[in-house]
Amino acid sequence: MTATTLRWVVAAITAFVVGTAGSARADTVLLAFQDTTPREDLYIHAYSGTFATMPTGAMQFNVTGGTATGFGSTLTSFCTQIFTNVYPDPTVSVPYNVVPLTGLADVQQQPRGNGVNTPAQQTAIANYLTELWGRYDQFTNTAVGAAAFQLDVWKILYDPVGSTDLTTGNLNVFGASLTDPAVALATQWLSTLTGDTTQFTNNPLYAGQELVGLASAGYQEQITIRDIPGVPAPAGLILGLLGVCTLAARVRVIRSA
């Protein structure tokens, strides 16, 4: 194998491997909604809508299939679309596309048809959500913590990033919910956020993981976490074979010199 031929082989196989790895990231997951737990039932205003005893907390799904990797048999997520329903039948699986946070509908556009967010706004929203997860998702195993976290997700999506007042704005609570401990905790958490994504990327709790959006054309979109998929097995095998071929070619060149 001449040096020129070897270069062509390397280029062709590398292009195949890169293409295979890239295509693996355009993936879907099948989810069956089970429950919102832990949670608080809160009174919430969102734009012109009023939601009495809105289930506010962590959403639990069974993972039943799909092409996506990095998920277990179940996942916990948080809602990004308060005006859209989740499919309620726990025996029915719904396909979701796994996307970056900027690929979610209510990150790309303002809810209730109030306009399209600019790319800078989309990035800012995604950064605030990432920091929120990195700082506080570890505290969502209680009803108060899960409700506070979900309130903050909605506040980041529905009001300008940096908003911390849960009594005013496009998203706010009212009535008896104003004194719920989750509201005070949500306000406290919001006041610490600056869009610092290193709170997630440098947090050892999430080493080897990524924050993703779950996008759906008809049902409530979500944010969740998964293990970062590696190079697909077939591509990894090809890379190994490429190394063997390269070594063999070099040995042959040396012997013929």
Short mmCIF file of C-alpha atoms in Angstrom, two decimals:
data_model
loop_
_atom_site.label_atom_id
_atom_site.label_comp_id
_atom_site.label_asym_id
_atom_site.label_seq_id
_atom_site.Cartn_x
_atom_site.Cartn_y
_atom_site.Cartn_z
CA MET A 1 0.00 0.00 0.00
CA THR A 2 1.57 3.24 -1.14
CA ALA A 3 1.55 6.40 0.98
CA THR A 4 -0.91 8.05 -1.43
CA THR A 5 -3.29 5.09 -1.31
CA LEU A 6 -3.06 5.01 2.47
CA ARG A 7 -4.02 8.69 2.68
CA TRP A 8 -7.11 8.05 0.56
CA VAL A 9 -8.11 5.08 2.73
CA VAL A 10 -7.66 7.12 5.91
CA ALA A 11 -9.75 9.98 4.50
CA ALA A 12 -12.57 7.71 3.36
CA ILE A 13 -12.81 5.75 6.59
CA THR A 14 -12.55 8.89 8.72
CA ALA A 15 -15.39 10.51 6.78
CA PHE A 16 -17.52 7.41 7.32
CA VAL A 17 -16.78 7.30 11.04
CA VAL A 18 -17.53 11.00 11.54
CA GLY A 19 -20.73 10.72 9.56
CA THR A 20 -21.84 7.67 11.53
CA ALA A 21 -21.10 9.33 14.87
CA GLY A 22 -22.89 12.52 13.84
CA SER A 23 -25.99 10.71 12.65
CA ALA A 24 -26.25 8.89 15.97
CA ARG A 25 -26.94 12.20 17.72
CA ALA A 26 -30.14 12.86 15.70
CA ASP A 27 -32.07 10.45 17.86
CA THR A 28 -35.47 9.80 19.39
CA VAL A 29 -36.71 8.23 22.59
CA LEU A 30 -40.10 6.65 23.32
CA LEU A 31 -41.58 7.80 26.63
CA ALA A 32 -44.65 6.78 28.61
CA PHE A 33 -45.63 9.40 31.21
CA GLN A 34 -46.23 7.99 34.69
CA ASP A 35 -46.69 10.80 37.22
CA THR A 36 -45.52 14.17 38.49
CA THR A 37 -43.76 13.37 41.72
CA PRO A 38 -42.41 14.79 43.97
CA ARG A 39 -44.51 17.92 43.52
CA GLU A 40 -46.56 20.72 45.02
CA ASP A 41 -50.00 21.68 43.67
CA LEU A 42 -49.77 25.46 43.21
CA TYR A 43 -51.95 28.32 41.96
CA ILE A 44 -50.19 29.82 38.96
CA HIS A 45 -50.76 32.66 36.49
CA ALA A 46 -49.05 32.22 33.12
CA TYR A 47 -49.68 35.07 30.70
CA SER A 48 -53.49 35.38 30.64
CA GLY A 49 -54.06 31.84 31.88
CA THR A 50 -54.91 30.86 35.43
CA PHE A 51 -54.05 27.36 36.62
CA ALA A 52 -55.57 26.20 39.89
CA THR A 53 -53.62 23.52 41.78
CA MET A 54 -51.15 23.04 38.92
CA PRO A 55 -48.98 19.93 39.53
CA THR A 56 -45.56 21.55 39.87
CA GLY A 57 -42.54 19.29 40.18
CA ALA A 58 -40.55 16.42 38.68
CA MET A 59 -42.12 14.40 35.88
CA GLN A 60 -41.49 10.66 35.73
CA PHE A 61 -41.41 8.68 32.46
CA ASN A 62 -40.73 5.09 31.50
CA VAL A 63 -38.31 4.75 28.60
CA THR A 64 -39.79 2.14 26.27
CA GLY A 65 -37.64 2.36 23.14
CA GLY A 66 -36.27 4.58 20.43
CA THR A 67 -32.87 5.06 18.84
CA ALA A 68 -31.49 7.30 21.58
CA THR A 69 -28.73 6.13 23.88
CA GLY A 70 -27.67 7.36 27.29
CA PHE A 71 -31.03 6.88 29.02
CA GLY A 72 -31.95 4.21 31.52
CA SER A 73 -35.31 2.47 31.83
CA THR A 74 -36.80 5.56 33.49
CA LEU A 75 -36.08 9.27 33.45
CA THR A 76 -36.97 12.34 35.47
CA SER A 77 -37.63 15.57 33.60
CA PHE A 78 -39.11 19.05 33.95
CA CYS A 79 -41.80 20.60 31.77
CA THR A 80 -40.98 23.45 29.39
CA GLN A 81 -44.52 23.97 28.01
CA ILE A 82 -47.14 24.84 30.59
CA PHE A 83 -49.79 25.38 27.87
CA THR A 84 -49.39 21.92 26.33
CA ASN A 85 -50.58 18.65 27.82
CA VAL A 86 -48.49 15.59 28.39
CA TYR A 87 -49.97 12.36 27.01
CA PRO A 88 -51.84 11.05 30.07
CA ASP A 89 -52.08 7.30 29.39
CA PRO A 90 -49.13 5.54 31.12
CA THR A 91 -49.50 2.57 28.77
CA VAL A 92 -48.95 4.66 25.61
CA SER A 93 -45.46 5.64 24.44
CA VAL A 94 -44.87 8.97 22.70
CA PRO A 95 -41.81 9.68 20.53
CA TYR A 96 -39.62 12.62 21.54
CA ASN A 97 -36.68 14.03 19.60
CA VAL A 98 -33.54 14.54 21.67
CA VAL A 99 -32.39 18.11 20.92
CA PRO A 100 -30.16 20.84 22.39
CA LEU A 101 -31.98 23.15 24.79
CA THR A 102 -32.09 25.80 22.06
CA GLY A 103 -34.14 23.36 19.97
CA LEU A 104 -37.14 23.46 22.31
CA ALA A 105 -40.22 25.32 21.08
CA ASP A 106 -40.56 27.68 24.06
CA VAL A 107 -36.85 28.51 23.93
CA GLN A 108 -37.04 29.39 20.25
CA GLN A 109 -40.19 31.45 20.53
CA GLN A 110 -42.05 33.30 23.25
CA PRO A 111 -45.06 31.35 24.52
CA ARG A 112 -48.58 32.45 23.54
CA GLY A 113 -47.38 33.76 20.19
CA ASN A 114 -45.71 36.88 21.54
CA GLY A 115 -42.79 36.73 19.13
CA VAL A 116 -39.63 34.81 18.27
CA ASN A 117 -36.64 34.89 20.58
CA THR A 118 -33.40 36.05 18.98
CA PRO A 119 -30.46 33.62 18.88
CA ALA A 120 -28.88 35.58 21.74
CA GLN A 121 -32.03 35.21 23.82
CA GLN A 122 -32.22 31.51 23.04
CA THR A 123 -28.63 31.05 24.17
CA ALA A 124 -29.22 33.05 27.35
CA ILE A 125 -32.28 30.96 28.24
CA ALA A 126 -30.39 27.72 27.60
CA ASN A 127 -27.47 28.95 29.73
CA TYR A 128 -29.75 29.86 32.64
CA LEU A 129 -31.48 26.48 32.47
CA THR A 130 -28.10 24.74 32.39
CA GLU A 131 -26.86 26.65 35.42
CA LEU A 132 -30.12 25.98 37.26
CA TRP A 133 -29.72 22.26 36.67
CA GLY A 134 -26.08 22.24 37.69
CA ARG A 135 -26.72 24.12 40.90
CA TYR A 136 -30.03 22.77 42.13
CA ASP A 137 -31.28 19.60 40.44
CA GLN A 138 -29.65 17.63 43.23
CA PHE A 139 -32.22 19.13 45.61
CA THR A 140 -35.32 18.07 43.67
CA ASN A 141 -35.93 14.81 45.55
CA THR A 142 -38.41 16.57 47.85
CA ALA A 143 -41.77 18.13 47.03
CA VAL A 144 -40.56 21.61 47.94
CA GLY A 145 -37.33 21.31 45.96
CA ALA A 146 -38.98 19.81 42.88
CA ALA A 147 -41.70 22.48 42.84
CA ALA A 148 -39.16 25.29 43.28
CA PHE A 149 -37.08 23.92 40.42
CA GLN A 150 -40.07 23.66 38.08
CA LEU A 151 -41.18 27.19 38.95
CA ASP A 152 -37.72 28.44 38.04
CA VAL A 153 -37.76 26.61 34.70
CA TRP A 154 -41.03 28.30 33.79
CA LYS A 155 -39.85 31.70 35.03
CA ILE A 156 -36.69 31.50 32.92
CA LEU A 157 -38.75 30.55 29.87
CA TYR A 158 -41.64 32.98 30.25
CA ASP A 159 -39.98 36.12 31.61
CA PRO A 160 -36.71 37.88 30.72
CA VAL A 161 -33.72 35.96 32.05
CA GLY A 162 -32.67 37.43 35.36
CA SER A 163 -36.25 37.88 36.61
CA THR A 164 -36.56 36.81 40.25
CA ASP A 165 -39.98 38.07 41.39
CA LEU A 166 -42.52 35.25 41.39
CA THR A 167 -45.35 37.60 42.33
CA THR A 168 -45.25 39.53 39.03
CA GLY A 169 -44.45 38.96 35.37
CA ASN A 170 -45.73 36.56 32.75
CA LEU A 171 -45.30 33.67 35.20
CA ASN A 172 -46.32 34.20 38.82
CA VAL A 173 -48.05 32.51 41.72
CA PHE A 174 -51.04 33.85 43.62
CA GLY A 175 -53.33 33.23 46.58
CA ALA A 176 -52.35 30.69 49.18
CA SER A 177 -49.43 29.55 47.03
CA LEU A 178 -47.61 32.82 47.79
CA THR A 179 -46.71 31.43 51.20
CA ASP A 180 -45.70 27.97 49.98
CA PRO A 181 -42.07 27.20 50.95
CA ALA A 182 -41.37 26.22 47.34
CA VAL A 183 -41.98 29.80 46.19
CA ALA A 184 -39.48 31.26 48.65
CA LEU A 185 -36.93 28.63 47.65
CA ALA A 186 -37.52 29.26 43.94
CA THR A 187 -37.00 32.99 44.47
CA GLN A 188 -33.76 32.34 46.36
CA TRP A 189 -32.43 30.08 43.61
CA LEU A 190 -33.35 32.51 40.83
CA SER A 191 -31.41 35.28 42.55
CA THR A 192 -28.16 33.29 42.23
CA LEU A 193 -28.33 32.62 38.48
CA THR A 194 -26.13 34.47 36.01
CA GLY A 195 -26.03 32.04 33.07
CA ASP A 196 -22.81 30.40 34.26
CA THR A 197 -22.92 27.02 32.51
CA THR A 198 -19.75 25.84 34.27
CA GLN A 199 -21.97 25.19 37.28
CA PHE A 200 -23.11 22.18 35.27
CA THR A 201 -20.11 21.32 33.11
CA ASN A 202 -17.66 21.44 36.03
CA ASN A 203 -19.95 19.73 38.53
CA PRO A 204 -18.60 16.22 39.23
CA LEU A 205 -22.17 15.03 39.81
CA TYR A 206 -22.75 15.33 36.05
CA ALA A 207 -19.42 14.11 34.71
CA GLY A 208 -20.01 12.26 31.44
CA GLN A 209 -23.56 13.59 31.18
CA GLU A 210 -25.34 16.24 29.15
CA LEU A 211 -28.50 18.30 29.56
CA VAL A 212 -30.89 17.85 26.65
CA GLY A 213 -34.33 18.85 25.47
CA LEU A 214 -37.08 16.40 24.59
CA ALA A 215 -39.06 17.94 21.73
CA SER A 216 -42.49 16.82 20.59
CA ALA A 217 -44.78 18.09 17.84
CA GLY A 218 -47.92 17.46 19.88
CA TYR A 219 -47.12 16.99 23.54
CA GLN A 220 -45.45 18.77 26.42
CA GLU A 221 -41.72 19.26 25.89
CA GLN A 222 -39.19 18.49 28.61
CA ILE A 223 -35.62 18.97 29.80
CA THR A 224 -33.67 16.08 31.24
CA ILE A 225 -30.20 14.58 31.50
CA ARG A 226 -28.50 11.62 29.87
CA ASP A 227 -25.12 9.96 29.60
CA ILE A 228 -23.14 11.42 26.71
CA PRO A 229 -23.23 8.84 23.91
CA GLY A 230 -19.81 7.61 22.79
CA VAL A 231 -18.59 6.60 19.35
CA PRO A 232 -20.97 3.89 18.05
CA ALA A 233 -19.60 0.35 18.24
CA PRO A 234 -19.34 -0.17 14.45
CA ALA A 235 -17.41 3.07 14.11
CA GLY A 236 -15.15 2.12 16.98
CA LEU A 237 -14.42 -1.21 15.27
CA ILE A 238 -13.58 0.57 12.03
CA LEU A 239 -11.18 2.88 13.88
CA GLY A 240 -9.44 -0.15 15.34
CA LEU A 241 -9.12 -1.79 11.93
CA LEU A 242 -7.83 1.49 10.52
CA GLY A 243 -5.05 1.46 13.11
CA VAL A 244 -4.08 -2.09 12.16
CA CYS A 245 -4.05 -1.22 8.45
CA THR A 246 -1.93 1.86 9.09
CA LEU A 247 0.61 -0.12 11.13
CA ALA A 248 0.78 -2.85 8.49
CA ALA A 249 1.32 -0.32 5.74
CA ARG A 250 4.13 1.36 7.65
CA VAL A 251 5.86 -1.97 8.28
CA ARG A 252 5.63 -2.78 4.57
CA VAL A 253 7.10 0.59 3.61
CA ILE A 254 10.00 0.09 6.04
CA ARG A 255 10.74 -3.40 4.72
CA SER A 256 10.74 -2.24 1.10
CA ALA A 257 13.02 0.71 1.82
#
